[in-house]
Amino acid sequence: DTAVSQTPKYLVTQMGNDKSIKCEQNLGHDTMYWYKQDSKKFLKIMFSYNNKELIINETVPNRFSPKSPDKAHLNLHINSLELGDSAVYFCASSQGRESSPLHFGNGTRLTVT
Amino acid sequence: GENVEQHPSTLSVQEGDSAVIKCTYSDSASNYFPWYKQELGKGPQLIIDIRSNVGEKKDQRIAVTLNKTAKHFSLHITETQPEDSAVYFCAASSVGNNRLAFGKGNQVVVIP
């Protein structure tokens, strides 16, 4: 199936831990994103990579570090997790850098206890 | 930057009736306006989009209208069905920019 897939789907961890979320797309897109959706459903962009180059870096704590080993993968590593990091994290991809549809994964629900 | 406002926050409709969700945007340079549907436990999925060179676009039971002068665009769903129940997001972006600004979402509930 052609899709954006992210793992794990659920992640429960304690404060202070370090965790990673992986994302892969097989759509042939050259731009990938990480979005955070809070409990009120608000979608906020965190990062965007185009052909492995960071092009959007919103104001997020530097505990969050994206890594793009190639244009089909964009992983998100989070250090020293805090309660406020609990949210659903979505990976997405699109073709090109301008005004093109986003294709989202099904999300990773992160719960920090 | 772009600011997108979405109304109402919750909309309940009887099955078979129409639903309309309205969004306003602030940046007159915005030229791309997609709508996403998010079902429970899933990621948002594009259902329709419109670019600033057209005023209306239809795809079966859904349509989007754009008023550039007033800087608002609307999603119309006709003959609503229970499977239309979801959260709907509007968004906007401008030329040279794939930074989509999302509205806060509408919970649409179709009552059988």
XYZ file of C-alpha atoms in Angstrom:
225
model
C 0.000 0.000 0.000
C 1.196 3.507 -0.743
C 1.089 5.481 2.454
C 2.730 7.404 5.204
C 3.404 5.021 8.038
C 4.621 5.879 11.494
C 5.575 3.741 14.464
C 4.709 3.183 17.180
C 0.985 3.969 17.212
C 0.956 4.301 20.992
C 3.826 5.304 23.247
C 3.509 5.461 27.024
C 6.564 6.535 28.943
C 7.706 8.286 32.086
C 8.950 11.804 32.495
C 12.626 12.227 31.814
C 12.871 9.374 29.320
C 14.075 9.688 25.720
C 11.935 8.273 22.930
C 11.812 8.175 19.138
C 9.002 8.039 16.611
C 9.721 6.759 13.131
C 8.074 7.775 9.874
C 8.364 6.434 6.370
C 6.577 7.365 3.160
C 6.541 5.404 -0.083
C 4.712 8.040 -2.109
C 7.886 9.355 -3.698
C 7.391 12.739 -2.048
C 10.353 14.966 -1.346
C 8.971 16.939 1.600
C 8.113 15.536 5.020
C 6.682 17.090 8.169
C 6.005 16.571 11.832
C 2.811 18.000 13.314
C 1.639 18.003 16.912
C -2.076 17.721 17.724
C -3.060 18.700 21.235
C -6.068 17.607 23.256
C -8.194 20.318 21.624
C -7.387 18.897 18.166
C -5.283 21.892 17.174
C -2.706 20.932 14.504
C 0.608 22.713 14.814
C 3.575 22.255 12.512
C 6.860 21.433 14.185
C 9.348 20.653 11.429
C 9.609 20.189 7.691
C 12.338 18.637 5.569
C 12.755 18.880 1.823
C 15.183 16.367 0.329
C 16.793 15.914 3.738
C 17.179 19.679 4.219
C 15.450 21.320 7.185
C 13.173 24.036 5.793
C 10.705 24.675 8.620
C 11.745 24.710 12.245
C 8.998 26.143 14.406
C 9.514 27.262 17.950
C 9.706 23.921 19.659
C 11.957 22.986 22.578
C 15.372 21.775 21.479
C 14.575 18.514 23.253
C 12.845 17.677 19.961
C 15.239 16.725 17.200
C 14.161 15.541 13.752
C 16.395 13.310 11.666
C 16.008 12.615 7.967
C 18.368 9.862 6.773
C 16.829 10.026 3.293
C 13.864 11.712 1.693
C 11.556 8.785 2.459
C 12.175 8.863 6.209
C 11.767 11.485 8.898
C 12.186 10.425 12.492
C 11.491 12.447 15.624
C 13.592 12.043 18.725
C 12.481 13.556 22.002
C 14.815 13.905 24.976
C 13.881 14.373 28.630
C 10.158 13.938 28.073
C 7.791 16.192 30.000
C 4.096 15.880 30.862
C 3.274 18.643 28.381
C 4.688 16.589 25.528
C 1.660 14.293 25.733
C -0.154 14.671 22.414
C -0.692 12.945 19.104
C 2.205 13.413 16.699
C 1.534 13.185 12.978
C 4.013 12.669 10.221
C 3.046 13.938 6.770
C 4.524 14.230 3.317
C 3.911 16.257 0.176
C 5.361 16.648 -3.290
C 7.342 19.817 -3.727
C 7.673 22.801 -1.465
C 4.659 24.819 -2.537
C 0.945 24.543 -2.081
C 0.562 20.806 -2.454
C -1.653 18.367 -0.552
C -0.358 16.840 2.633
C -0.624 13.096 3.189
C -0.752 12.255 6.880
C 0.144 9.123 8.771
C -2.266 7.800 11.385
C -0.451 9.365 14.274
C 1.474 8.343 17.370
C -0.301 8.947 20.648
C 2.379 9.860 23.175
C 1.442 9.738 26.854
C 3.974 10.937 29.379
C 3.276 9.923 32.985
C 1.836 34.870 9.262
C -1.446 33.428 8.063
C -4.277 33.079 10.574
C -7.222 30.821 9.761
C -10.446 30.985 11.757
C -13.031 28.234 11.522
C -16.716 28.293 12.550
C -18.706 26.733 14.092
C -16.636 24.541 16.388
C -19.344 21.886 16.554
C -22.107 21.201 14.072
C -24.904 18.671 14.425
C -27.097 17.867 11.442
C -29.837 15.373 10.690
C -28.930 12.673 8.224
C -29.820 13.822 4.746
C -29.505 17.525 5.539
C -26.646 19.762 4.379
C -23.708 20.915 6.472
C -21.705 24.080 5.892
C -18.440 24.988 7.568
C -16.931 28.429 7.089
C -13.348 29.589 7.345
C -11.755 33.006 7.120
C -8.122 33.765 6.459
C -5.997 36.841 7.017
C -3.239 36.782 4.362
C -4.447 38.089 1.003
C -1.460 36.334 -0.619
C -2.875 32.902 0.291
C -3.743 30.950 -2.823
C -4.278 27.342 -1.767
C -7.147 26.189 0.435
C -7.467 22.487 1.303
C -10.009 20.762 3.514
C -9.140 17.731 5.612
C -11.360 15.172 7.307
C -10.115 13.431 10.429
C -11.862 10.311 11.656
C -11.346 8.954 15.132
C -7.917 7.396 15.567
C -6.719 8.391 12.113
C -4.719 11.129 10.507
C -6.343 13.999 8.607
C -7.185 13.097 5.034
C -7.533 15.576 2.176
C -11.091 15.606 0.861
C -11.077 18.608 -1.455
C -8.951 21.645 -2.210
C -9.287 24.844 -4.180
C -6.838 27.316 -5.599
C -7.377 31.031 -5.850
C -7.975 31.057 -9.597
C -11.398 29.388 -9.171
C -14.423 30.254 -7.074
C -16.012 26.844 -6.613
C -15.134 23.183 -6.889
C -17.336 20.119 -6.485
C -16.689 16.446 -5.914
C -19.842 14.378 -5.554
C -21.512 15.441 -2.289
C -18.855 17.912 -1.232
C -18.087 21.348 -2.594
C -15.862 24.228 -1.638
C -16.472 27.886 -2.409
C -13.936 30.688 -2.216
C -14.509 34.411 -1.883
C -11.121 36.094 -2.251
C -12.488 39.575 -1.738
C -13.965 38.673 1.623
C -11.151 36.237 2.393
C -13.378 33.338 3.289
C -14.005 29.856 1.994
C -16.612 27.262 2.889
C -17.100 23.511 2.780
C -20.534 22.256 1.789
C -21.618 18.671 2.387
C -24.972 17.698 0.909
C -27.133 14.678 1.760
C -25.103 14.007 4.892
C -24.571 10.420 5.999
C -23.421 8.999 9.354
C -19.970 8.329 7.880
C -19.568 12.076 7.358
C -19.266 12.420 11.147
C -15.678 13.551 11.780
C -13.522 16.565 12.534
C -13.016 18.818 9.530
C -10.066 21.181 9.174
C -9.639 24.020 6.736
C -6.198 25.370 5.895
C -4.497 28.008 3.790
C -1.062 28.630 2.342
C 0.517 31.121 -0.024
C 2.820 31.084 -3.042
C 6.330 29.897 -2.276
C 5.207 28.446 0.995
C 4.054 24.985 1.972
C 3.528 26.046 5.548
C -0.175 25.279 5.833
C -2.012 27.265 8.482
C -4.816 25.120 9.885
C -8.081 26.180 11.443
C -8.973 24.733 14.833
C -11.311 22.122 13.385
C -15.053 21.486 13.363
C -16.651 18.451 14.937
C -19.484 17.450 12.595
C -22.038 15.007 13.986
C -24.588 13.476 11.632
C -27.607 12.244 13.559
C -29.236 9.165 12.000
